[in-house]
């Protein structure tokens, strides 16, 4: 009889953050080989989530078989001056043996501060008995600062509340998250140097595109240029293989033009970034929950794809990109929103609406965004240990 090794037992917390959920780890709790980047870490996280799964269900793991639920987070006490915690995000592919470390998850950011406080990664002197704890987060994927304001009651993280977030069924406590200087590099919000580019995509055509790097690299195109209205829901696109193929072609060619990859063949190994989104002027529609969204309640319509599928709501980092683009006159997002100067934008997505604030300034011939601010919520779903067969 063949003898097999017992499963590993790894401390973990399953959390919802914004409209995503994932498995959170304290770095020091990982097996020694997985405490540093490399194949051992990737293999562990793939097995935790249940990938690769040719059935596309992640039944034998913690993943939920969508881009929003196939996520992992590794946190550690920060050694950087001025920061409490280092936040590393891994987007796990569903059908491939691949963990993408190229970008951040803005939604799960809302849960980082809570996890850090509850797991002793934030100095106790910073946590009030009652009030708001400010957690300074270093986002290690993109080397950016994030500030999370976490509510505290009787010395513990307050998770319950009446804050409602479209795309999340139940109310919870509000967590305000600020993404500081969200542009990539030295203020390079527009990698091409232009607010609007012409993007040539074989099989699709010539498209106007705003390619921005704020929050996460994102390619914005006009909905009408690709035959959509901007009111689409997931089934309108995710059941259309031809449409998904076109969006992937747009993403790959845009990634080349943004300088993220050298040729379109590399796009397959960089699935998390860039994102593709399409925009349209405000118009009423029925959200996926059946809720009526009035055109008068929003500034612009936005639909975005993540990991090759239309997102059920909006990625938090893409919301930062939307706010940044809306704040800069002349971008496709700003024009779809009416072309006005603005410091906030309320956009319609498949699950409802979201308001995000961002202020743009123009200095030294470059656009700058000091920070983008949004409200999310987060809570612990389960905590204890995740069991993983030894790799």
mmCIF file of C-alpha atoms in Angstrom:
data_model
loop_
_atom_site.group_PDB
_atom_site.id
_atom_site.type_symbol
_atom_site.label_atom_id
_atom_site.label_comp_id
_atom_site.label_asym_id
_atom_site.label_seq_id
_atom_site.Cartn_x
_atom_site.Cartn_y
_atom_site.Cartn_z
ATOM 1 C CA UNK A 1 0.000 0.000 0.000
ATOM 2 C CA UNK A 2 1.417 3.377 -1.026
ATOM 3 C CA UNK A 3 1.946 5.765 1.851
ATOM 4 C CA UNK A 4 1.163 9.402 1.204
ATOM 5 C CA UNK A 5 2.320 12.399 3.212
ATOM 6 C CA UNK A 6 -0.284 14.157 5.363
ATOM 7 C CA UNK A 7 -1.625 17.553 4.385
ATOM 8 C CA UNK A 8 0.085 20.757 5.457
ATOM 9 C CA UNK A 9 -1.845 22.857 7.963
ATOM 10 C CA UNK A 10 -1.235 26.551 7.262
ATOM 11 C CA UNK A 11 -2.743 29.398 9.346
ATOM 12 C CA UNK A 12 -4.989 31.484 7.092
ATOM 13 C CA UNK A 13 -7.964 33.831 7.070
ATOM 14 C CA UNK A 14 -10.656 33.879 4.408
ATOM 15 C CA UNK A 15 -11.818 37.472 3.940
ATOM 16 C CA UNK A 16 -14.092 39.576 1.810
ATOM 17 C CA UNK A 17 -12.746 42.955 0.793
ATOM 18 C CA UNK A 18 -14.977 45.157 -1.344
ATOM 19 C CA UNK A 19 -16.507 42.977 -4.064
ATOM 20 C CA UNK A 20 -13.717 40.386 -3.913
ATOM 21 C CA UNK A 21 -12.674 37.670 -1.490
ATOM 22 C CA UNK A 22 -9.445 35.804 -0.970
ATOM 23 C CA UNK A 23 -7.207 33.814 1.338
ATOM 24 C CA UNK A 24 -4.990 35.972 3.578
ATOM 25 C CA UNK A 25 -1.696 34.837 5.099
ATOM 26 C CA UNK A 26 0.800 36.290 7.527
ATOM 27 C CA UNK A 27 4.159 35.813 5.782
ATOM 28 C CA UNK A 28 5.774 34.179 8.808
ATOM 29 C CA UNK A 29 3.011 31.537 8.913
ATOM 30 C CA UNK A 30 3.841 30.186 5.461
ATOM 31 C CA UNK A 31 6.060 27.114 5.070
ATOM 32 C CA UNK A 32 9.684 28.247 4.990
ATOM 33 C CA UNK A 33 10.122 27.545 1.260
ATOM 34 C CA UNK A 34 7.064 29.711 0.490
ATOM 35 C CA UNK A 35 8.226 32.672 2.551
ATOM 36 C CA UNK A 36 10.173 33.942 -0.421
ATOM 37 C CA UNK A 37 9.037 34.494 -4.023
ATOM 38 C CA UNK A 38 9.422 31.547 -6.373
ATOM 39 C CA UNK A 39 7.993 28.229 -7.526
ATOM 40 C CA UNK A 40 7.371 26.891 -4.002
ATOM 41 C CA UNK A 41 5.214 29.887 -3.083
ATOM 42 C CA UNK A 42 3.296 29.772 -6.360
ATOM 43 C CA UNK A 43 2.710 26.016 -6.063
ATOM 44 C CA UNK A 44 1.356 26.431 -2.534
ATOM 45 C CA UNK A 45 -1.058 29.221 -3.473
ATOM 46 C CA UNK A 46 -2.266 27.402 -6.576
ATOM 47 C CA UNK A 47 -3.102 24.352 -4.464
ATOM 48 C CA UNK A 48 -4.789 26.483 -1.793
ATOM 49 C CA UNK A 49 -7.089 28.063 -4.372
ATOM 50 C CA UNK A 50 -7.604 24.857 -6.370
ATOM 51 C CA UNK A 51 -5.824 25.687 -9.633
ATOM 52 C CA UNK A 52 -5.249 24.794 -12.345
ATOM 53 C CA UNK A 53 -8.730 23.360 -12.776
ATOM 54 C CA UNK A 54 -9.688 22.240 -16.318
ATOM 55 C CA UNK A 55 -13.288 22.051 -15.081
ATOM 56 C CA UNK A 56 -13.166 25.770 -14.258
ATOM 57 C CA UNK A 57 -14.802 25.310 -10.844
ATOM 58 C CA UNK A 58 -11.937 25.247 -8.280
ATOM 59 C CA UNK A 59 -13.958 22.637 -6.372
ATOM 60 C CA UNK A 60 -10.837 21.204 -4.712
ATOM 61 C CA UNK A 61 -9.715 24.506 -3.226
ATOM 62 C CA UNK A 62 -10.757 27.816 -1.705
ATOM 63 C CA UNK A 63 -11.286 29.653 -4.994
ATOM 64 C CA UNK A 64 -14.711 30.609 -6.297
ATOM 65 C CA UNK A 65 -13.950 30.133 -10.002
ATOM 66 C CA UNK A 66 -14.105 33.852 -10.854
ATOM 67 C CA UNK A 67 -11.412 36.508 -11.074
ATOM 68 C CA UNK A 68 -12.960 38.167 -7.981
ATOM 69 C CA UNK A 69 -12.643 35.027 -5.855
ATOM 70 C CA UNK A 70 -9.385 33.467 -7.081
ATOM 71 C CA UNK A 71 -7.127 35.667 -4.988
ATOM 72 C CA UNK A 72 -4.414 35.407 -2.348
ATOM 73 C CA UNK A 73 -2.797 37.964 -0.061
ATOM 74 C CA UNK A 74 0.472 37.784 1.897
ATOM 75 C CA UNK A 75 1.017 40.384 4.620
ATOM 76 C CA UNK A 76 3.999 41.148 6.815
ATOM 77 C CA UNK A 77 4.999 43.784 9.341
ATOM 78 C CA UNK A 78 6.704 46.519 7.365
ATOM 79 C CA UNK A 79 10.320 47.470 7.959
ATOM 80 C CA UNK A 80 9.853 50.636 5.888
ATOM 81 C CA UNK A 81 9.759 53.856 7.858
ATOM 82 C CA UNK A 82 6.263 55.298 7.980
ATOM 83 C CA UNK A 83 4.474 52.061 7.054
ATOM 84 C CA UNK A 84 2.724 49.469 9.182
ATOM 85 C CA UNK A 85 2.312 46.545 6.816
ATOM 86 C CA UNK A 86 3.614 45.266 3.470
ATOM 87 C CA UNK A 87 0.850 43.958 1.210
ATOM 88 C CA UNK A 88 1.564 41.466 -1.566
ATOM 89 C CA UNK A 89 -1.252 40.302 -3.844
ATOM 90 C CA UNK A 90 -1.347 37.172 -6.013
ATOM 91 C CA UNK A 91 -4.047 36.768 -8.671
ATOM 92 C CA UNK A 92 -4.418 33.039 -9.247
ATOM 93 C CA UNK A 93 -5.389 31.842 -12.716
ATOM 94 C CA UNK A 94 -8.285 29.392 -12.751
ATOM 95 C CA UNK A 95 -7.377 27.065 -15.625
ATOM 96 C CA UNK A 96 -3.610 27.598 -15.771
ATOM 97 C CA UNK A 97 -0.750 26.921 -13.294
ATOM 98 C CA UNK A 98 -0.034 30.617 -12.978
ATOM 99 C CA UNK A 99 -0.001 33.265 -10.238
ATOM 100 C CA UNK A 100 0.122 36.842 -11.541
ATOM 101 C CA UNK A 101 2.075 39.222 -9.293
ATOM 102 C CA UNK A 102 2.007 42.190 -11.705
ATOM 103 C CA UNK A 103 -0.630 44.334 -10.006
ATOM 104 C CA UNK A 104 -2.668 45.181 -6.942
ATOM 105 C CA UNK A 105 -6.212 44.224 -5.909
ATOM 106 C CA UNK A 106 -7.964 47.402 -4.835
ATOM 107 C CA UNK A 107 -10.992 45.616 -3.422
ATOM 108 C CA UNK A 108 -9.002 43.334 -1.120
ATOM 109 C CA UNK A 109 -7.062 46.399 0.015
ATOM 110 C CA UNK A 110 -10.115 47.179 2.139
ATOM 111 C CA UNK A 111 -9.438 44.022 4.175
ATOM 112 C CA UNK A 112 -5.677 44.536 4.576
ATOM 113 C CA UNK A 113 -5.917 47.024 7.424
ATOM 114 C CA UNK A 114 -8.362 44.862 9.364
ATOM 115 C CA UNK A 115 -6.201 41.745 8.985
ATOM 116 C CA UNK A 116 -3.072 43.679 9.941
ATOM 117 C CA UNK A 117 -4.675 45.014 13.127
ATOM 118 C CA UNK A 118 -6.215 41.687 14.153
ATOM 119 C CA UNK A 119 -2.952 39.826 13.579
ATOM 120 C CA UNK A 120 -0.669 42.168 15.483
ATOM 121 C CA UNK A 121 1.045 43.718 12.459
ATOM 122 C CA UNK A 122 0.093 47.258 13.555
ATOM 123 C CA UNK A 123 1.622 48.785 16.663
ATOM 124 C CA UNK A 124 -0.929 48.751 19.484
ATOM 125 C CA UNK A 125 -0.275 52.434 20.190
ATOM 126 C CA UNK A 126 -1.890 53.308 16.839
ATOM 127 C CA UNK A 127 -5.165 51.562 17.629
ATOM 128 C CA UNK A 128 -7.729 53.617 19.578
ATOM 129 C CA UNK A 129 -10.168 51.986 21.978
ATOM 130 C CA UNK A 130 -12.929 53.540 19.905
ATOM 131 C CA UNK A 131 -12.620 55.502 16.689
ATOM 132 C CA UNK A 132 -10.639 55.130 13.472
ATOM 133 C CA UNK A 133 -7.261 53.400 13.135
ATOM 134 C CA UNK A 134 -5.160 54.711 10.263
ATOM 135 C CA UNK A 135 -3.125 51.899 8.712
ATOM 136 C CA UNK A 136 -0.280 52.844 6.375
ATOM 137 C CA UNK A 137 0.103 50.106 3.767
ATOM 138 C CA UNK A 138 3.002 49.517 1.402
ATOM 139 C CA UNK A 139 1.674 47.821 -1.724
ATOM 140 C CA UNK A 140 4.621 45.600 -2.653
ATOM 141 C CA UNK A 141 3.420 44.587 -6.134
ATOM 142 C CA UNK A 142 3.474 48.151 -7.456
ATOM 143 C CA UNK A 143 5.556 49.956 -4.796
ATOM 144 C CA UNK A 144 2.819 52.384 -3.803
ATOM 145 C CA UNK A 145 1.397 53.761 -0.569
ATOM 146 C CA UNK A 146 -2.199 53.150 0.512
ATOM 147 C CA UNK A 147 -3.961 54.508 3.592
ATOM 148 C CA UNK A 148 -6.824 52.529 5.128
ATOM 149 C CA UNK A 149 -9.067 54.032 7.784
ATOM 150 C CA UNK A 150 -10.417 51.116 9.813
ATOM 151 C CA UNK A 151 -13.231 51.579 12.359
ATOM 152 C CA UNK A 152 -12.480 50.304 15.872
ATOM 153 C CA UNK A 153 -14.985 49.509 18.642
ATOM 154 C CA UNK A 154 -13.881 48.468 22.121
ATOM 155 C CA UNK A 155 -10.353 47.896 20.844
ATOM 156 C CA UNK A 156 -11.343 45.496 18.061
ATOM 157 C CA UNK A 157 -11.941 45.949 14.329
ATOM 158 C CA UNK A 158 -15.573 46.901 13.700
ATOM 159 C CA UNK A 159 -16.871 44.776 10.814
ATOM 160 C CA UNK A 160 -20.630 45.140 11.064
ATOM 161 C CA UNK A 161 -22.470 48.290 10.077
ATOM 162 C CA UNK A 162 -24.966 49.880 7.724
ATOM 163 C CA UNK A 163 -22.693 50.848 4.837
ATOM 164 C CA UNK A 164 -24.024 49.398 1.582
ATOM 165 C CA UNK A 165 -21.794 48.621 -1.394
ATOM 166 C CA UNK A 166 -23.301 47.665 -4.740
ATOM 167 C CA UNK A 167 -22.067 44.203 -5.645
ATOM 168 C CA UNK A 168 -22.091 43.056 -2.009
ATOM 169 C CA UNK A 169 -25.339 41.589 -0.669
ATOM 170 C CA UNK A 170 -25.194 42.611 2.983
ATOM 171 C CA UNK A 171 -24.243 45.902 4.692
ATOM 172 C CA UNK A 172 -21.080 46.206 6.788
ATOM 173 C CA UNK A 173 -18.809 48.811 8.352
ATOM 174 C CA UNK A 174 -17.390 51.459 6.034
ATOM 175 C CA UNK A 175 -13.641 51.453 5.372
ATOM 176 C CA UNK A 176 -12.231 54.478 3.564
ATOM 177 C CA UNK A 177 -9.219 53.671 1.380
ATOM 178 C CA UNK A 178 -6.890 56.260 -0.168
ATOM 179 C CA UNK A 179 -4.508 55.296 -2.961
ATOM 180 C CA UNK A 180 -1.621 57.752 -2.728
ATOM 181 C CA UNK A 181 0.060 58.983 -5.934
ATOM 182 C CA UNK A 182 -1.507 56.085 -7.879
ATOM 183 C CA UNK A 183 0.315 56.740 -11.162
ATOM 184 C CA UNK A 184 3.076 54.333 -12.121
ATOM 185 C CA UNK A 185 6.674 55.505 -11.883
ATOM 186 C CA UNK A 186 7.548 59.188 -11.848
ATOM 187 C CA UNK A 187 4.069 60.509 -12.523
ATOM 188 C CA UNK A 188 3.778 58.630 -15.821
ATOM 189 C CA UNK A 189 0.004 58.506 -15.823
ATOM 190 C CA UNK A 190 -0.092 58.250 -19.613
ATOM 191 C CA UNK A 191 2.642 55.868 -20.818
ATOM 192 C CA UNK A 192 2.360 57.110 -24.407
ATOM 193 C CA UNK A 193 2.291 60.771 -23.379
ATOM 194 C CA UNK A 194 -1.148 61.248 -24.956
ATOM 195 C CA UNK A 195 -4.643 61.490 -23.467
ATOM 196 C CA UNK A 196 -6.134 59.621 -26.429
ATOM 197 C CA UNK A 197 -4.327 57.230 -28.755
ATOM 198 C CA UNK A 198 -5.269 55.382 -31.895
ATOM 199 C CA UNK A 199 -5.027 51.667 -31.217
ATOM 200 C CA UNK A 200 -4.815 49.396 -34.262
ATOM 201 C CA UNK A 201 -6.126 45.927 -33.472
ATOM 202 C CA UNK A 202 -6.144 43.328 -36.270
ATOM 203 C CA UNK A 203 -9.593 41.825 -36.630
ATOM 204 C CA UNK A 204 -11.167 44.614 -34.579
ATOM 205 C CA UNK A 205 -10.148 47.824 -36.308
ATOM 206 C CA UNK A 206 -8.833 51.235 -35.408
ATOM 207 C CA UNK A 207 -10.006 52.367 -31.978
ATOM 208 C CA UNK A 208 -9.658 55.525 -29.973
ATOM 209 C CA UNK A 209 -8.209 54.619 -26.575
ATOM 210 C CA UNK A 210 -7.174 56.307 -23.362
ATOM 211 C CA UNK A 211 -4.359 54.263 -21.872
ATOM 212 C CA UNK A 212 -3.712 55.241 -18.284
ATOM 213 C CA UNK A 213 -1.559 53.897 -15.489
ATOM 214 C CA UNK A 214 -3.208 54.979 -12.256
ATOM 215 C CA UNK A 215 -4.233 52.353 -9.740
ATOM 216 C CA UNK A 216 -3.696 49.704 -12.386
ATOM 217 C CA UNK A 217 -2.780 49.945 -16.091
ATOM 218 C CA UNK A 218 -6.107 50.322 -17.912
ATOM 219 C CA UNK A 219 -7.176 50.694 -21.530
ATOM 220 C CA UNK A 220 -10.405 52.677 -21.948
ATOM 221 C CA UNK A 221 -12.345 52.558 -25.211
ATOM 222 C CA UNK A 222 -15.741 53.911 -26.249
ATOM 223 C CA UNK A 223 -18.562 51.392 -25.957
ATOM 224 C CA UNK A 224 -20.173 52.457 -29.235
ATOM 225 C CA UNK A 225 -16.923 51.895 -31.152
ATOM 226 C CA UNK A 226 -17.166 48.163 -30.394
ATOM 227 C CA UNK A 227 -20.936 47.812 -30.722
ATOM 228 C CA UNK A 228 -21.996 48.163 -27.081
ATOM 229 C CA UNK A 229 -24.084 50.638 -25.086
ATOM 230 C CA UNK A 230 -22.240 50.515 -21.745
ATOM 231 C CA UNK A 231 -25.267 49.003 -19.980
ATOM 232 C CA UNK A 232 -24.196 45.387 -20.551
ATOM 233 C CA UNK A 233 -24.231 42.760 -17.815
ATOM 234 C CA UNK A 234 -21.945 39.748 -17.479
ATOM 235 C CA UNK A 235 -24.007 37.310 -19.560
ATOM 236 C CA UNK A 236 -24.097 39.758 -22.467
ATOM 237 C CA UNK A 237 -20.352 39.380 -22.916
ATOM 238 C CA UNK A 238 -19.047 36.393 -20.982
ATOM 239 C CA UNK A 239 -21.142 33.957 -23.012
ATOM 240 C CA UNK A 240 -19.778 35.373 -26.273
ATOM 241 C CA UNK A 241 -16.450 33.716 -27.104
ATOM 242 C CA UNK A 242 -15.910 35.968 -30.125
ATOM 243 C CA UNK A 243 -16.375 39.100 -28.020
ATOM 244 C CA UNK A 244 -13.970 37.852 -25.357
ATOM 245 C CA UNK A 245 -11.419 37.126 -28.062
ATOM 246 C CA UNK A 246 -11.717 40.698 -29.343
ATOM 247 C CA UNK A 247 -11.262 42.147 -25.870
ATOM 248 C CA UNK A 248 -8.161 40.014 -25.344
ATOM 249 C CA UNK A 249 -6.763 41.242 -28.667
ATOM 250 C CA UNK A 250 -7.412 44.842 -27.598
ATOM 251 C CA UNK A 251 -5.736 44.151 -24.260
ATOM 252 C CA UNK A 252 -2.672 42.547 -25.835
ATOM 253 C CA UNK A 253 -2.105 45.269 -28.441
ATOM 254 C CA UNK A 254 -2.743 47.975 -25.849
ATOM 255 C CA UNK A 255 -0.226 46.383 -23.498
ATOM 256 C CA UNK A 256 2.412 46.599 -26.223
ATOM 257 C CA UNK A 257 1.582 50.249 -26.924
ATOM 258 C CA UNK A 258 1.739 51.028 -23.192
ATOM 259 C CA UNK A 259 5.199 49.435 -23.010
ATOM 260 C CA UNK A 260 4.093 46.758 -20.553
ATOM 261 C CA UNK A 261 5.142 43.921 -22.872
ATOM 262 C CA UNK A 262 7.337 43.753 -25.963
ATOM 263 C CA UNK A 263 5.050 41.661 -28.158
ATOM 264 C CA UNK A 264 1.470 40.426 -27.976
ATOM 265 C CA UNK A 265 2.600 36.871 -27.256
ATOM 266 C CA UNK A 266 3.663 37.960 -23.773
ATOM 267 C CA UNK A 267 0.095 38.964 -22.869
ATOM 268 C CA UNK A 268 -0.772 35.375 -21.950
ATOM 269 C CA UNK A 269 1.745 35.488 -19.089
ATOM 270 C CA UNK A 270 0.454 38.857 -17.843
ATOM 271 C CA UNK A 271 -3.256 38.236 -17.414
ATOM 272 C CA UNK A 272 -3.927 40.536 -14.453
ATOM 273 C CA UNK A 273 -2.687 43.679 -16.198
ATOM 274 C CA UNK A 274 -3.587 45.747 -18.112
ATOM 275 C CA UNK A 275 -7.341 45.904 -17.734
ATOM 276 C CA UNK A 276 -9.725 46.750 -20.575
ATOM 277 C CA UNK A 277 -12.816 48.882 -19.955
ATOM 278 C CA UNK A 278 -15.419 50.549 -22.152
ATOM 279 C CA UNK A 279 -17.282 53.741 -21.370
ATOM 280 C CA UNK A 280 -20.443 55.528 -22.440
ATOM 281 C CA UNK A 281 -22.471 58.601 -21.413
ATOM 282 C CA UNK A 282 -24.930 58.054 -18.535
ATOM 283 C CA UNK A 283 -28.074 56.092 -19.257
ATOM 284 C CA UNK A 284 -30.548 54.186 -17.112
ATOM 285 C CA UNK A 285 -30.342 50.403 -16.848
ATOM 286 C CA UNK A 286 -31.267 47.479 -14.631
ATOM 287 C CA UNK A 287 -28.362 46.196 -12.512
ATOM 288 C CA UNK A 288 -27.644 42.496 -12.075
ATOM 289 C CA UNK A 289 -29.587 42.518 -8.772
ATOM 290 C CA UNK A 290 -32.666 43.860 -10.551
ATOM 291 C CA UNK A 291 -32.162 47.336 -9.081
ATOM 292 C CA UNK A 292 -33.018 50.219 -11.420
ATOM 293 C CA UNK A 293 -30.091 52.583 -11.964
ATOM 294 C CA UNK A 294 -31.164 56.020 -13.132
ATOM 295 C CA UNK A 295 -29.076 57.888 -15.670
ATOM 296 C CA UNK A 296 -29.497 61.010 -13.550
ATOM 297 C CA UNK A 297 -27.739 59.285 -10.634
ATOM 298 C CA UNK A 298 -24.475 58.610 -12.478
ATOM 299 C CA UNK A 299 -21.906 60.566 -14.446
ATOM 300 C CA UNK A 300 -20.687 57.811 -16.768
ATOM 301 C CA UNK A 301 -21.161 54.143 -17.597
ATOM 302 C CA UNK A 302 -18.152 51.836 -17.270
ATOM 303 C CA UNK A 303 -17.770 48.115 -17.861
ATOM 304 C CA UNK A 304 -14.412 46.425 -17.225
ATOM 305 C CA UNK A 305 -12.890 43.024 -17.873
ATOM 306 C CA UNK A 306 -10.683 41.145 -15.430
ATOM 307 C CA UNK A 307 -8.804 37.938 -16.195
ATOM 308 C CA UNK A 308 -10.615 37.639 -19.524
ATOM 309 C CA UNK A 309 -14.189 38.095 -18.248
ATOM 310 C CA UNK A 310 -16.521 41.029 -17.684
ATOM 311 C CA UNK A 311 -16.326 41.894 -13.977
ATOM 312 C CA UNK A 312 -19.529 41.583 -11.958
ATOM 313 C CA UNK A 313 -18.978 45.027 -10.417
ATOM 314 C CA UNK A 314 -15.719 47.000 -10.616
ATOM 315 C CA UNK A 315 -12.162 46.229 -9.598
ATOM 316 C CA UNK A 316 -10.993 48.673 -6.938
ATOM 317 C CA UNK A 317 -7.814 49.520 -8.809
ATOM 318 C CA UNK A 318 -9.791 50.087 -12.019
ATOM 319 C CA UNK A 319 -12.047 52.437 -10.042
ATOM 320 C CA UNK A 320 -8.908 54.450 -9.254
ATOM 321 C CA UNK A 321 -8.091 54.537 -12.974
ATOM 322 C CA UNK A 322 -11.650 55.660 -13.748
ATOM 323 C CA UNK A 323 -11.473 58.473 -11.176
ATOM 324 C CA UNK A 324 -8.076 59.619 -12.435
ATOM 325 C CA UNK A 325 -9.154 59.603 -16.084
ATOM 326 C CA UNK A 326 -12.441 61.360 -15.275
ATOM 327 C CA UNK A 327 -10.531 64.128 -13.487
ATOM 328 C CA UNK A 328 -8.328 64.863 -16.515
ATOM 329 C CA UNK A 329 -10.077 66.856 -19.287
ATOM 330 C CA UNK A 330 -9.890 65.241 -22.713
ATOM 331 C CA UNK A 331 -9.686 61.565 -21.814
ATOM 332 C CA UNK A 332 -12.380 59.242 -23.133
ATOM 333 C CA UNK A 333 -13.698 58.754 -19.595
ATOM 334 C CA UNK A 334 -13.882 62.500 -18.990
ATOM 335 C CA UNK A 335 -15.581 63.111 -22.329
ATOM 336 C CA UNK A 336 -18.150 60.360 -21.727
ATOM 337 C CA UNK A 337 -18.847 61.955 -18.344
ATOM 338 C CA UNK A 338 -19.616 65.292 -20.030
ATOM 339 C CA UNK A 339 -16.162 66.781 -20.383
ATOM 340 C CA UNK A 340 -16.336 68.801 -17.173
ATOM 341 C CA UNK A 341 -13.636 69.522 -14.619
ATOM 342 C CA UNK A 342 -14.353 67.295 -11.644
ATOM 343 C CA UNK A 343 -12.843 66.008 -8.408
ATOM 344 C CA UNK A 344 -15.115 62.983 -8.116
ATOM 345 C CA UNK A 345 -17.100 60.701 -10.381
ATOM 346 C CA UNK A 346 -20.047 58.369 -9.849
ATOM 347 C CA UNK A 347 -20.055 55.594 -12.404
ATOM 348 C CA UNK A 348 -22.480 52.843 -13.228
ATOM 349 C CA UNK A 349 -21.218 49.243 -13.306
ATOM 350 C CA UNK A 350 -23.044 45.909 -13.713
ATOM 351 C CA UNK A 351 -23.945 45.664 -10.014
ATOM 352 C CA UNK A 352 -24.859 49.309 -9.426
ATOM 353 C CA UNK A 353 -22.907 52.503 -8.793
ATOM 354 C CA UNK A 354 -19.718 53.661 -7.117
ATOM 355 C CA UNK A 355 -18.395 57.110 -6.273
ATOM 356 C CA UNK A 356 -14.637 57.727 -6.315
ATOM 357 C CA UNK A 357 -12.780 60.960 -5.656
ATOM 358 C CA UNK A 358 -9.593 62.146 -7.370
ATOM 359 C CA UNK A 359 -8.080 65.566 -8.018
ATOM 360 C CA UNK A 360 -5.792 66.147 -10.999
ATOM 361 C CA UNK A 361 -3.092 68.795 -11.328
ATOM 362 C CA UNK A 362 -0.915 69.661 -14.313
ATOM 363 C CA UNK A 363 2.724 70.423 -13.454
ATOM 364 C CA UNK A 364 5.914 70.293 -15.532
ATOM 365 C CA UNK A 365 3.943 69.190 -18.598
ATOM 366 C CA UNK A 366 2.559 66.148 -16.788
ATOM 367 C CA UNK A 367 -0.708 65.248 -15.138
ATOM 368 C CA UNK A 368 -0.558 64.190 -11.487
ATOM 369 C CA UNK A 369 -3.068 62.598 -9.135
ATOM 370 C CA UNK A 370 -2.263 63.156 -5.461
ATOM 371 C CA UNK A 371 -4.608 60.420 -4.278
ATOM 372 C CA UNK A 372 -7.820 58.615 -5.140
ATOM 373 C CA UNK A 373 -10.291 57.900 -2.373
ATOM 374 C CA UNK A 374 -13.180 55.441 -2.157
ATOM 375 C CA UNK A 375 -15.250 53.703 0.493
ATOM 376 C CA UNK A 376 -15.409 49.916 0.681
ATOM 377 C CA UNK A 377 -16.181 47.346 3.372
ATOM 378 C CA UNK A 378 -14.558 44.132 4.553
ATOM 379 C CA UNK A 379 -15.069 41.286 6.969
ATOM 380 C CA UNK A 380 -13.632 37.947 8.056
ATOM 381 C CA UNK A 381 -15.532 35.010 6.555
ATOM 382 C CA UNK A 382 -13.531 32.226 8.205
ATOM 383 C CA UNK A 383 -10.282 31.910 10.110
ATOM 384 C CA UNK A 384 -8.095 29.059 11.246
ATOM 385 C CA UNK A 385 -6.013 26.849 8.987
ATOM 386 C CA UNK A 386 -6.136 25.948 5.335
ATOM 387 C CA UNK A 387 -5.167 22.350 4.523
ATOM 388 C CA UNK A 388 -2.948 21.688 1.522
ATOM 389 C CA UNK A 389 -1.489 18.445 0.186
ATOM 390 C CA UNK A 390 2.282 18.599 0.312
ATOM 391 C CA UNK A 391 3.685 19.589 -3.053
#
